[in-house]
Amino acid sequence: MSKIIKEVQESLINLKRVKPLVHCITNYITANDCANAILAVGGSPAMADAIEEVEQMATQAQALVLNLGTIANELVDAMIKAGKAANKAGVPVVFDPVGVGATNYRKESTFRLLKEVKFSVIRGNMAEIKVLCGMESNSKGVDSVEDVKEDAAKDIARELAKKLNTVVAITGVIDYISDGERVITIRNGNEMLTRVTGTGCMTTALIGAYLGGGSSPLHCAVAGVATMGMVGEIAFDNLKENQGSGSFRVSLIDGMYNLKEADFQNVGKINE
Amino acid sequence: MSKIIKEVQESLINLKRVKPLVHCITNYITANDCANAILAVGGSPAMADAIEEVEQMATQAQALVLNLGTIANELVDAMIKAGKAANKAGVPVVFDPVGVGATNYRKESTFRLLKEVKFSVIRGNMAEIKVLCGMESNSKGVDSVEDVKEDAAKDIARELAKKLNTVVAITGVIDYISDGERVITIRNGNEMLTRVTGTGCMTTALIGAYLGGGSSPLHCAVAGVATMGMVGEIAFDNLKENQGSGSFRVSLIDGMYNLKEADFQNVGKINE
Amino acid sequence: MSKIIKEVQESLINLKRVKPLVHCITNYITANDCANAILAVGGSPAMADAIEEVEQMATQAQALVLNLGTIANELVDAMIKAGKAANKAGVPVVFDPVGVGATNYRKESTFRLLKEVKFSVIRGNMAEIKVLCGMESNSKGVDSVEDVKEDAAKDIARELAKKLNTVVAITGVIDYISDGERVITIRNGNEMLTRVTGTGCMTTALIGAYLGGGSSPLHCAVAGVATMGMVGEIAFDNLKENQGSGSFRVSLIDGMYNLKEADFQNVGKINE
């Protein structure tokens, strides 16, 4: 068994043992999905975004998830307050810059967050990550189609991780995850994941659940991204006649609920 | 094949070709359902409602959906800002006056919106549309039971469409859609659609997706309403023993995902 | 048939006859689930929280549901305004103090609500109810693990109900419901209910739906809690290979849709 597979399996064992409280400040579109994803893999979600309570909630949590999906000024303020409290308390923070390239407001909010909060992991699609690198991107709303060759993609992940002293996870047909040194690729997933809202947000929430288990950010990012990719494959294989993205979405949560360590070796296409 | 069936089929072809970005400012109850509905038929939803970004988002979208479900003053302000930007950029706008008869606040907000924004399509149930016409209605919360004879209903749709220079879609047991000249009726659907939240909102979101494909508002309104009616019938037929409104809801999205042009002719009960 | 079973069955008959409008001021995480739960058992949900409209909405409703899930100051203000209007109009109000022990802000907001609004029913888990009693609790985010012996639990329910002149429903492995005199226990349910977000919120929403039918608060609280417990058992029994918490969640709504009076006798484990 490869080193990374073993590390990822340990992340799942830790998550299931700790049953971490995962504090999420996220968008109202996919908050229900994120909560159910965290519960399915064995964590306990706490969705709370009032500025009066986010410090207290973040401090008692084992991980904090910040998601830019439907931001507003007071929400970004709450994210910064929660993020700083988490940083101070040693609680790992994962960030999802949803649709950061779509509007200037998202870009400015993201750079405010990057300046104020130290993130353990940042997860986005290639268009979103490019914006964080100061590169041009083809963002279209919150989805993205980017054609970047494998070596270039690895470089983007590694360089941004180094620059921001974080773990960067770029998700797409191939996923690239780097801590600035190692680069892991994942080839799981299914095109149908792009036909369900919130699969990106749920991936970030899963990374948060793994972080809550106490494993290293690189292992958690790989575990979270691989989990979504694997359950996407399994859900697609389980589709019956006349079923579509509605049943597929239900199966994603079923797959997370039934996730086992061995899946990372048997279903995972994870390489270093 | 009748003229309207052909027009509706073309709307679906256009939607699938364009894969439009559909900007929605909508309620937090059914936003996830609306996003999944748009994705299921082939569009790309962008849910964004911060006043700082709605103009930029609406301008780059192919359609804008405004939904009154859970309004607040700042949300109505954002809707007006987005709506005006969309009007200026030639982006079609569809409006859903959810529960407009239930409170004075909804009525006032609706008339603010009607004054400031030009809508390509307005979709509501009979009680909601009656309020827009200045008629008495039996609104009960956000649902509605209205008993209006077919000829009178056609007149209401046609007259309001003419008055507001828009397409009016009245949904119910029979649906009535008019551009002020033509009146289309649809007899698809199933009673169970009234037992799932968001079927109205999703219908409006589907109209938004079709509008994003660039077809004419009348065709798009008929296509969106017929899509929901047809998938409601198919979902009901697919129900197994012990299943109910939970499984039915999942099947609705499956049906949208599997929607084909031929369905409008084979399943659709669309008449002019 | 025992007295309480008969009372609970009547609550369901009343609910189905009245088809009550249930006004909910609730959180954006599980609002969709709550709306679908209310619709599944035969009610009509109206989710509205703008301060400008909550009085008018609450006054025309048959029941009001207040849920602390994702509060903010303006939301608590709206809850108080709606609650007072409901009290004045004789509309029963049910309260869910979600995660009240997790932060001081939730505690303060809860005590503001308790001071200003008269509740027909308060539903929470043992940790939440303990906070309302001024007792120490092991709150962890919004979930809770409390080990309280049966007699002590009954006392807690009875005493708080007496003190606050309300019906208290404590949900957990065993549920305890008291109006200050009678104490009902329910032993339905399944551990998997703790792996789906919103099962607590939905239980409260169901109580709201029953209250809307006009039955007495004690009967409605027992009916709502028993409904969730029973559909949890049925959903678990219906799970097929490879299914998990995603399918289970869908089945919960199916079970509510198919709920029959006889279930309280045949499936219910309700004792006085």
PDB file of C-alpha atoms in Angstrom, chain A:
ATOM      1  CA  MET A   1       0.000   0.000   0.000  1.00  0.00           C
ATOM      2  CA  SER A   2       1.360   3.429  -0.910  1.00  0.00           C
ATOM      3  CA  LYS A   3       2.260   5.970   1.744  1.00  0.00           C
ATOM      4  CA  ILE A   4      -0.535   8.389   0.848  1.00  0.00           C
ATOM      5  CA  ILE A   5      -3.208   5.663   0.902  1.00  0.00           C
ATOM      6  CA  LYS A   6      -2.138   4.710   4.404  1.00  0.00           C
ATOM      7  CA  GLU A   7      -2.165   8.343   5.504  1.00  0.00           C
ATOM      8  CA  VAL A   8      -5.629   8.862   4.095  1.00  0.00           C
ATOM      9  CA  GLN A   9      -6.964   5.740   5.776  1.00  0.00           C
ATOM     10  CA  GLU A  10      -5.642   7.013   9.081  1.00  0.00           C
ATOM     11  CA  SER A  11      -7.487  10.266   8.501  1.00  0.00           C
ATOM     12  CA  LEU A  12     -10.752   8.351   8.255  1.00  0.00           C
ATOM     13  CA  ILE A  13      -9.964   6.330  11.382  1.00  0.00           C
ATOM     14  CA  ASN A  14      -9.236   9.556  13.263  1.00  0.00           C
ATOM     15  CA  LEU A  15     -12.423  11.198  12.032  1.00  0.00           C
ATOM     16  CA  LYS A  16     -14.566   8.275  13.130  1.00  0.00           C
ATOM     17  CA  ARG A  17     -12.866   8.150  16.543  1.00  0.00           C
ATOM     18  CA  VAL A  18     -13.041  11.883  17.294  1.00  0.00           C
ATOM     19  CA  LYS A  19     -16.535  12.519  15.840  1.00  0.00           C
ATOM     20  CA  PRO A  20     -15.499  16.153  15.539  1.00  0.00           C
ATOM     21  CA  LEU A  21     -17.698  19.173  15.925  1.00  0.00           C
ATOM     22  CA  VAL A  22     -17.323  21.013  12.611  1.00  0.00           C
ATOM     23  CA  HIS A  23     -18.329  24.663  12.661  1.00  0.00           C
ATOM     24  CA  CYS A  24     -19.451  25.889   9.238  1.00  0.00           C
ATOM     25  CA  ILE A  25     -20.083  29.419   8.068  1.00  0.00           C
ATOM     26  CA  THR A  26     -21.459  28.667   4.675  1.00  0.00           C
ATOM     27  CA  ASN A  27     -24.077  29.485   2.075  1.00  0.00           C
ATOM     28  CA  TYR A  28     -27.796  28.823   2.356  1.00  0.00           C
ATOM     29  CA  ILE A  29     -27.930  26.973  -0.986  1.00  0.00           C
ATOM     30  CA  THR A  30     -25.982  23.885   0.068  1.00  0.00           C
ATOM     31  CA  ALA A  31     -25.803  24.171   3.875  1.00  0.00           C
ATOM     32  CA  ASN A  32     -28.183  21.232   4.293  1.00  0.00           C
ATOM     33  CA  ASP A  33     -26.053  19.083   1.980  1.00  0.00           C
ATOM     34  CA  CYS A  34     -22.876  20.054   3.823  1.00  0.00           C
ATOM     35  CA  ALA A  35     -24.407  19.224   7.209  1.00  0.00           C
ATOM     36  CA  ASN A  36     -25.601  15.854   5.928  1.00  0.00           C
ATOM     37  CA  ALA A  37     -22.203  15.119   4.379  1.00  0.00           C
ATOM     38  CA  ILE A  38     -20.431  15.843   7.674  1.00  0.00           C
ATOM     39  CA  LEU A  39     -22.917  13.671   9.581  1.00  0.00           C
ATOM     40  CA  ALA A  40     -22.647  10.873   7.018  1.00  0.00           C
ATOM     41  CA  VAL A  41     -18.896  10.447   7.497  1.00  0.00           C
ATOM     42  CA  GLY A  42     -19.180  10.640  11.271  1.00  0.00           C
ATOM     43  CA  GLY A  43     -18.763  14.300  12.233  1.00  0.00           C
ATOM     44  CA  SER A  44     -21.155  16.686  13.936  1.00  0.00           C
ATOM     45  CA  PRO A  45     -21.933  19.915  12.043  1.00  0.00           C
ATOM     46  CA  ALA A  46     -22.688  23.223  13.735  1.00  0.00           C
ATOM     47  CA  MET A  47     -23.941  25.862  11.324  1.00  0.00           C
ATOM     48  CA  ALA A  48     -23.757  29.247  13.064  1.00  0.00           C
ATOM     49  CA  ASP A  49     -22.971  32.632  11.582  1.00  0.00           C
ATOM     50  CA  ALA A  50     -24.157  35.321  13.988  1.00  0.00           C
ATOM     51  CA  ILE A  51     -21.247  37.653  14.697  1.00  0.00           C
ATOM     52  CA  GLU A  52     -22.157  37.474  18.415  1.00  0.00           C
ATOM     53  CA  GLU A  53     -21.492  33.739  18.633  1.00  0.00           C
ATOM     54  CA  VAL A  54     -19.008  32.658  15.976  1.00  0.00           C
ATOM     55  CA  GLU A  55     -15.907  33.061  18.163  1.00  0.00           C
ATOM     56  CA  GLN A  56     -17.378  30.898  20.897  1.00  0.00           C
ATOM     57  CA  MET A  57     -18.592  28.274  18.433  1.00  0.00           C
ATOM     58  CA  ALA A  58     -15.317  28.160  16.459  1.00  0.00           C
ATOM     59  CA  THR A  59     -13.234  27.862  19.619  1.00  0.00           C
ATOM     60  CA  GLN A  60     -15.081  24.802  20.868  1.00  0.00           C
ATOM     61  CA  ALA A  61     -15.133  23.144  17.440  1.00  0.00           C
ATOM     62  CA  GLN A  62     -12.482  20.747  16.108  1.00  0.00           C
ATOM     63  CA  ALA A  63     -12.539  22.401  12.681  1.00  0.00           C
ATOM     64  CA  LEU A  64     -13.930  25.477  10.953  1.00  0.00           C
ATOM     65  CA  VAL A  65     -15.269  25.602   7.381  1.00  0.00           C
ATOM     66  CA  LEU A  66     -15.570  28.977   5.619  1.00  0.00           C
ATOM     67  CA  ASN A  67     -17.481  29.032   2.332  1.00  0.00           C
ATOM     68  CA  LEU A  68     -17.947  32.082   0.102  1.00  0.00           C
ATOM     69  CA  GLY A  69     -21.127  30.798  -1.620  1.00  0.00           C
ATOM     70  CA  THR A  70     -23.629  33.511  -0.714  1.00  0.00           C
ATOM     71  CA  ILE A  71     -21.659  36.188   1.031  1.00  0.00           C
ATOM     72  CA  ALA A  72     -22.673  39.494   2.493  1.00  0.00           C
ATOM     73  CA  ASN A  73     -20.551  41.990   4.384  1.00  0.00           C
ATOM     74  CA  GLU A  74     -21.714  40.845   7.819  1.00  0.00           C
ATOM     75  CA  LEU A  75     -21.045  37.224   6.850  1.00  0.00           C
ATOM     76  CA  VAL A  76     -17.467  37.994   5.812  1.00  0.00           C
ATOM     77  CA  ASP A  77     -17.025  39.871   9.099  1.00  0.00           C
ATOM     78  CA  ALA A  78     -18.291  36.789  10.952  1.00  0.00           C
ATOM     79  CA  MET A  79     -15.929  34.573   8.949  1.00  0.00           C
ATOM     80  CA  ILE A  80     -12.952  36.721   9.857  1.00  0.00           C
ATOM     81  CA  LYS A  81     -13.930  36.783  13.518  1.00  0.00           C
ATOM     82  CA  ALA A  82     -14.417  33.023  13.576  1.00  0.00           C
ATOM     83  CA  GLY A  83     -11.248  32.415  11.582  1.00  0.00           C
ATOM     84  CA  LYS A  84      -9.098  34.495  13.903  1.00  0.00           C
ATOM     85  CA  ALA A  85     -10.568  32.790  16.974  1.00  0.00           C
ATOM     86  CA  ALA A  86      -9.924  29.392  15.384  1.00  0.00           C
ATOM     87  CA  ASN A  87      -6.347  30.367  14.526  1.00  0.00           C
ATOM     88  CA  LYS A  88      -5.763  31.471  18.111  1.00  0.00           C
ATOM     89  CA  ALA A  89      -7.263  28.280  19.539  1.00  0.00           C
ATOM     90  CA  GLY A  90      -5.372  26.004  17.149  1.00  0.00           C
ATOM     91  CA  VAL A  91      -8.540  24.916  15.352  1.00  0.00           C
ATOM     92  CA  PRO A  92      -7.799  24.134  11.673  1.00  0.00           C
ATOM     93  CA  VAL A  93      -9.667  26.183   9.070  1.00  0.00           C
ATOM     94  CA  VAL A  94     -10.588  25.215   5.503  1.00  0.00           C
ATOM     95  CA  PHE A  95     -11.680  27.794   2.929  1.00  0.00           C
ATOM     96  CA  ASP A  96     -13.817  27.457  -0.193  1.00  0.00           C
ATOM     97  CA  PRO A  97     -13.607  30.548  -2.458  1.00  0.00           C
ATOM     98  CA  VAL A  98     -16.831  29.748  -4.346  1.00  0.00           C
ATOM     99  CA  GLY A  99     -17.066  31.658  -7.610  1.00  0.00           C
ATOM    100  CA  VAL A 100     -14.297  34.059  -6.577  1.00  0.00           C
ATOM    101  CA  GLY A 101     -13.687  34.984 -10.207  1.00  0.00           C
ATOM    102  CA  ALA A 102     -17.316  35.817 -10.899  1.00  0.00           C
ATOM    103  CA  THR A 103     -17.467  39.242  -9.239  1.00  0.00           C
ATOM    104  CA  ASN A 104     -15.111  41.857  -7.852  1.00  0.00           C
ATOM    105  CA  TYR A 105     -16.957  41.650  -4.557  1.00  0.00           C
ATOM    106  CA  ARG A 106     -16.051  37.991  -4.166  1.00  0.00           C
ATOM    107  CA  LYS A 107     -12.458  38.713  -5.079  1.00  0.00           C
ATOM    108  CA  GLU A 108     -12.163  41.512  -2.534  1.00  0.00           C
ATOM    109  CA  SER A 109     -13.848  39.450   0.165  1.00  0.00           C
ATOM    110  CA  THR A 110     -11.514  36.558  -0.540  1.00  0.00           C
ATOM    111  CA  PHE A 111      -8.413  38.702  -0.296  1.00  0.00           C
ATOM    112  CA  ARG A 112      -9.717  40.180   2.987  1.00  0.00           C
ATOM    113  CA  LEU A 113     -10.084  36.630   4.307  1.00  0.00           C
ATOM    114  CA  LEU A 114      -6.674  35.524   3.046  1.00  0.00           C
ATOM    115  CA  LYS A 115      -5.083  38.508   4.752  1.00  0.00           C
ATOM    116  CA  GLU A 116      -6.767  38.008   8.117  1.00  0.00           C
ATOM    117  CA  VAL A 117      -7.063  34.236   8.499  1.00  0.00           C
ATOM    118  CA  LYS A 118      -4.498  31.431   8.252  1.00  0.00           C
ATOM    119  CA  PHE A 119      -6.000  28.485   6.388  1.00  0.00           C
ATOM    120  CA  SER A 120      -4.967  24.860   6.764  1.00  0.00           C
ATOM    121  CA  VAL A 121      -6.559  23.989   3.423  1.00  0.00           C
ATOM    122  CA  ILE A 122      -7.991  25.948   0.501  1.00  0.00           C
ATOM    123  CA  ARG A 123     -10.157  24.023  -1.975  1.00  0.00           C
ATOM    124  CA  GLY A 124     -11.448  25.324  -5.264  1.00  0.00           C
ATOM    125  CA  ASN A 125     -11.782  24.485  -8.941  1.00  0.00           C
ATOM    126  CA  MET A 126      -9.030  25.555 -11.329  1.00  0.00           C
ATOM    127  CA  ALA A 127     -10.716  28.861 -12.210  1.00  0.00           C
ATOM    128  CA  GLU A 128     -11.049  29.801  -8.552  1.00  0.00           C
ATOM    129  CA  ILE A 129      -7.512  28.797  -7.658  1.00  0.00           C
ATOM    130  CA  LYS A 130      -6.139  30.754 -10.625  1.00  0.00           C
ATOM    131  CA  VAL A 131      -7.780  33.905  -9.271  1.00  0.00           C
ATOM    132  CA  LEU A 132      -6.030  33.309  -5.954  1.00  0.00           C
ATOM    133  CA  CYS A 133      -2.757  33.071  -7.892  1.00  0.00           C
ATOM    134  CA  GLY A 134      -3.455  36.346  -9.669  1.00  0.00           C
ATOM    135  CA  MET A 135      -3.813  34.523 -13.001  1.00  0.00           C
ATOM    136  CA  GLU A 136      -6.454  35.044 -15.710  1.00  0.00           C
ATOM    137  CA  SER A 137      -9.343  32.568 -15.593  1.00  0.00           C
ATOM    138  CA  ASN A 138     -12.487  31.620 -17.519  1.00  0.00           C
ATOM    139  CA  SER A 139     -14.872  31.780 -14.594  1.00  0.00           C
ATOM    140  CA  LYS A 140     -18.484  31.477 -15.600  1.00  0.00           C
ATOM    141  CA  GLY A 141     -20.640  32.128 -12.554  1.00  0.00           C
ATOM    142  CA  VAL A 142     -19.622  29.610  -9.926  1.00  0.00           C
ATOM    143  CA  ASP A 143     -18.776  26.777 -12.298  1.00  0.00           C
ATOM    144  CA  SER A 144     -15.642  26.578 -14.327  1.00  0.00           C
ATOM    145  CA  VAL A 145     -14.153  25.016 -17.399  1.00  0.00           C
ATOM    146  CA  GLU A 146     -10.397  25.276 -17.511  1.00  0.00           C
ATOM    147  CA  ASP A 147      -8.002  23.360 -19.665  1.00  0.00           C
ATOM    148  CA  VAL A 148      -4.684  23.134 -17.874  1.00  0.00           C
ATOM    149  CA  LYS A 149      -2.094  20.437 -18.598  1.00  0.00           C
ATOM    150  CA  GLU A 150      -1.164  18.103 -15.765  1.00  0.00           C
ATOM    151  CA  ASP A 151       2.334  19.420 -15.130  1.00  0.00           C
ATOM    152  CA  ALA A 152       1.174  23.033 -15.141  1.00  0.00           C
ATOM    153  CA  ALA A 153      -1.663  22.178 -12.776  1.00  0.00           C
ATOM    154  CA  LYS A 154       0.734  20.520 -10.359  1.00  0.00           C
ATOM    155  CA  ASP A 155       2.925  23.612 -10.436  1.00  0.00           C
ATOM    156  CA  ILE A 156      -0.048  25.881  -9.712  1.00  0.00           C
ATOM    157  CA  ALA A 157      -1.067  23.791  -6.698  1.00  0.00           C
ATOM    158  CA  ARG A 158       2.486  23.551  -5.357  1.00  0.00           C
ATOM    159  CA  GLU A 159       3.382  27.195  -5.849  1.00  0.00           C
ATOM    160  CA  LEU A 160       0.189  28.591  -4.321  1.00  0.00           C
ATOM    161  CA  ALA A 161       0.505  26.217  -1.367  1.00  0.00           C
ATOM    162  CA  LYS A 162       4.053  27.413  -0.834  1.00  0.00           C
ATOM    163  CA  LYS A 163       3.141  31.070  -1.228  1.00  0.00           C
ATOM    164  CA  LEU A 164       0.187  30.941   1.174  1.00  0.00           C
ATOM    165  CA  ASN A 165       1.766  28.363   3.505  1.00  0.00           C
ATOM    166  CA  THR A 166      -1.287  26.140   3.230  1.00  0.00           C
ATOM    167  CA  VAL A 167      -2.530  23.019   1.483  1.00  0.00           C
ATOM    168  CA  VAL A 168      -4.137  23.728  -1.880  1.00  0.00           C
ATOM    169  CA  ALA A 169      -6.693  21.334  -3.354  1.00  0.00           C
ATOM    170  CA  ILE A 170      -7.704  21.916  -6.974  1.00  0.00           C
ATOM    171  CA  THR A 171     -10.667  19.774  -7.928  1.00  0.00           C
ATOM    172  CA  GLY A 172     -11.733  18.846 -11.441  1.00  0.00           C
ATOM    173  CA  VAL A 173     -11.502  15.890 -13.819  1.00  0.00           C
ATOM    174  CA  ILE A 174      -8.129  15.283 -12.185  1.00  0.00           C
ATOM    175  CA  ASP A 175      -7.679  16.654  -8.662  1.00  0.00           C
ATOM    176  CA  TYR A 176      -4.350  18.155  -7.557  1.00  0.00           C
ATOM    177  CA  ILE A 177      -3.477  18.523  -3.897  1.00  0.00           C
ATOM    178  CA  SER A 178      -0.251  19.983  -2.598  1.00  0.00           C
ATOM    179  CA  ASP A 179       1.266  21.183   0.644  1.00  0.00           C
ATOM    180  CA  GLY A 180       3.994  23.036  -1.232  1.00  0.00           C
ATOM    181  CA  GLU A 181       6.237  19.956  -1.356  1.00  0.00           C
ATOM    182  CA  ARG A 182       4.312  16.826  -2.165  1.00  0.00           C
ATOM    183  CA  VAL A 183       1.712  16.805  -4.934  1.00  0.00           C
ATOM    184  CA  ILE A 184      -1.038  14.188  -4.941  1.00  0.00           C
ATOM    185  CA  THR A 185      -3.330  13.521  -7.888  1.00  0.00           C
ATOM    186  CA  ILE A 186      -6.729  11.842  -7.724  1.00  0.00           C
ATOM    187  CA  ARG A 187      -8.509  10.413 -10.759  1.00  0.00           C
ATOM    188  CA  ASN A 188     -11.787   9.429  -9.160  1.00  0.00           C
ATOM    189  CA  GLY A 189     -15.136  11.054  -9.849  1.00  0.00           C
ATOM    190  CA  ASN A 190     -17.787  11.157 -12.486  1.00  0.00           C
ATOM    191  CA  GLU A 191     -19.047  13.866 -14.842  1.00  0.00           C
ATOM    192  CA  MET A 192     -22.437  13.712 -13.078  1.00  0.00           C
ATOM    193  CA  LEU A 193     -20.907  15.416 -10.036  1.00  0.00           C
ATOM    194  CA  THR A 194     -21.017  18.611 -12.093  1.00  0.00           C
ATOM    195  CA  ARG A 195     -24.793  18.213 -12.491  1.00  0.00           C
ATOM    196  CA  VAL A 196     -25.554  18.409  -8.757  1.00  0.00           C
ATOM    197  CA  THR A 197     -25.243  21.636  -6.804  1.00  0.00           C
ATOM    198  CA  GLY A 198     -22.993  21.647  -3.781  1.00  0.00           C
ATOM    199  CA  THR A 199     -20.585  18.859  -4.650  1.00  0.00           C
ATOM    200  CA  GLY A 200     -17.741  21.353  -4.303  1.00  0.00           C
ATOM    201  CA  CYS A 201     -19.104  22.729  -1.032  1.00  0.00           C
ATOM    202  CA  MET A 202     -19.597  19.207   0.308  1.00  0.00           C
ATOM    203  CA  THR A 203     -16.025  18.307  -0.614  1.00  0.00           C
ATOM    204  CA  THR A 204     -14.811  21.278   1.418  1.00  0.00           C
ATOM    205  CA  ALA A 205     -17.100  20.290   4.290  1.00  0.00           C
ATOM    206  CA  LEU A 206     -15.675  16.755   4.165  1.00  0.00           C
ATOM    207  CA  ILE A 207     -12.146  18.165   4.344  1.00  0.00           C
ATOM    208  CA  GLY A 208     -13.336  20.073   7.419  1.00  0.00           C
ATOM    209  CA  ALA A 209     -14.629  16.850   8.977  1.00  0.00           C
ATOM    210  CA  TYR A 210     -11.306  15.112   8.359  1.00  0.00           C
ATOM    211  CA  LEU A 211      -9.391  18.112   9.766  1.00  0.00           C
ATOM    212  CA  GLY A 212     -11.555  17.819  12.867  1.00  0.00           C
ATOM    213  CA  GLY A 213     -10.176  14.326  13.337  1.00  0.00           C
ATOM    214  CA  GLY A 214      -6.757  15.850  13.919  1.00  0.00           C
ATOM    215  CA  SER A 215      -4.857  14.486  10.922  1.00  0.00           C
ATOM    216  CA  SER A 216      -2.435  16.588   8.904  1.00  0.00           C
ATOM    217  CA  PRO A 217      -3.969  19.053   6.441  1.00  0.00           C
ATOM    218  CA  LEU A 218      -2.479  17.326   3.389  1.00  0.00           C
ATOM    219  CA  HIS A 219      -3.910  13.965   4.366  1.00  0.00           C
ATOM    220  CA  CYS A 220      -7.278  15.524   5.171  1.00  0.00           C
ATOM    221  CA  ALA A 221      -7.465  17.392   1.877  1.00  0.00           C
ATOM    222  CA  VAL A 222      -6.675  14.214  -0.064  1.00  0.00           C
ATOM    223  CA  ALA A 223      -9.148  12.217   2.045  1.00  0.00           C
ATOM    224  CA  GLY A 224     -11.954  14.732   1.546  1.00  0.00           C
ATOM    225  CA  VAL A 225     -11.432  15.100  -2.186  1.00  0.00           C
ATOM    226  CA  ALA A 226     -11.015  11.354  -2.700  1.00  0.00           C
ATOM    227  CA  THR A 227     -14.148  10.647  -0.658  1.00  0.00           C
ATOM    228  CA  MET A 228     -16.278  12.783  -2.959  1.00  0.00           C
ATOM    229  CA  GLY A 229     -14.670  11.308  -6.073  1.00  0.00           C
ATOM    230  CA  MET A 230     -15.183   7.737  -4.909  1.00  0.00           C
ATOM    231  CA  VAL A 231     -18.778   8.175  -3.791  1.00  0.00           C
ATOM    232  CA  GLY A 232     -19.447   9.887  -7.135  1.00  0.00           C
ATOM    233  CA  GLU A 233     -18.238   6.783  -8.961  1.00  0.00           C
ATOM    234  CA  ILE A 234     -20.184   4.451  -6.708  1.00  0.00           C
ATOM    235  CA  ALA A 235     -23.346   6.545  -7.007  1.00  0.00           C
ATOM    236  CA  PHE A 236     -23.082   6.564 -10.783  1.00  0.00           C
ATOM    237  CA  ASP A 237     -22.625   2.791 -10.891  1.00  0.00           C
ATOM    238  CA  ASN A 238     -25.713   2.332  -8.711  1.00  0.00           C
ATOM    239  CA  LEU A 239     -28.022   4.378 -10.957  1.00  0.00           C
ATOM    240  CA  LYS A 240     -31.022   2.464 -12.257  1.00  0.00           C
ATOM    241  CA  GLU A 241     -33.039   3.058 -15.397  1.00  0.00           C
ATOM    242  CA  ASN A 242     -34.885   6.398 -15.441  1.00  0.00           C
ATOM    243  CA  GLN A 243     -32.841   7.715 -12.541  1.00  0.00           C
ATOM    244  CA  GLY A 244     -30.795  10.870 -12.866  1.00  0.00           C
ATOM    245  CA  SER A 245     -29.153  13.590 -10.857  1.00  0.00           C
ATOM    246  CA  GLY A 246     -31.814  13.488  -8.113  1.00  0.00           C
ATOM    247  CA  SER A 247     -31.147   9.859  -7.196  1.00  0.00           C
ATOM    248  CA  PHE A 248     -27.428  10.366  -7.788  1.00  0.00           C
ATOM    249  CA  ARG A 249     -27.405  13.116  -5.150  1.00  0.00           C
ATOM    250  CA  VAL A 250     -29.085  10.853  -2.591  1.00  0.00           C
ATOM    251  CA  SER A 251     -26.565   8.117  -3.349  1.00  0.00           C
ATOM    252  CA  LEU A 252     -23.654  10.476  -2.705  1.00  0.00           C
ATOM    253  CA  ILE A 253     -24.698  10.770   0.943  1.00  0.00           C
ATOM    254  CA  ASP A 254     -25.329   7.010   1.109  1.00  0.00           C
ATOM    255  CA  GLY A 255     -21.794   6.445  -0.157  1.00  0.00           C
ATOM    256  CA  MET A 256     -20.314   8.739   2.489  1.00  0.00           C
ATOM    257  CA  TYR A 257     -22.283   6.926   5.167  1.00  0.00           C
ATOM    258  CA  ASN A 258     -20.940   3.570   3.998  1.00  0.00           C
ATOM    259  CA  LEU A 259     -17.357   4.733   3.388  1.00  0.00           C
ATOM    260  CA  LYS A 260     -14.722   2.302   4.636  1.00  0.00           C
ATOM    261  CA  GLU A 261     -10.954   2.558   4.948  1.00  0.00           C
ATOM    262  CA  ALA A 262     -10.488  -0.163   2.349  1.00  0.00           C
ATOM    263  CA  ASP A 263     -12.312   1.954  -0.242  1.00  0.00           C
ATOM    264  CA  PHE A 264      -9.323   4.274  -0.521  1.00  0.00           C
ATOM    265  CA  GLN A 265      -7.272   1.320  -1.730  1.00  0.00           C
ATOM    266  CA  ASN A 266      -9.942  -0.526  -3.698  1.00  0.00           C
ATOM    267  CA  VAL A 267     -11.794   2.349  -5.330  1.00  0.00           C
ATOM    268  CA  GLY A 268      -9.364   5.232  -4.882  1.00  0.00           C
ATOM    269  CA  LYS A 269      -7.161   6.322  -7.775  1.00  0.00           C
ATOM    270  CA  ILE A 270      -4.792   8.322  -5.627  1.00  0.00           C
ATOM    271  CA  ASN A 271      -1.212   8.841  -6.721  1.00  0.00           C
ATOM    272  CA  GLU A 272       1.810  10.760  -5.559  1.00  0.00           C
TER     273      GLU A 272
END
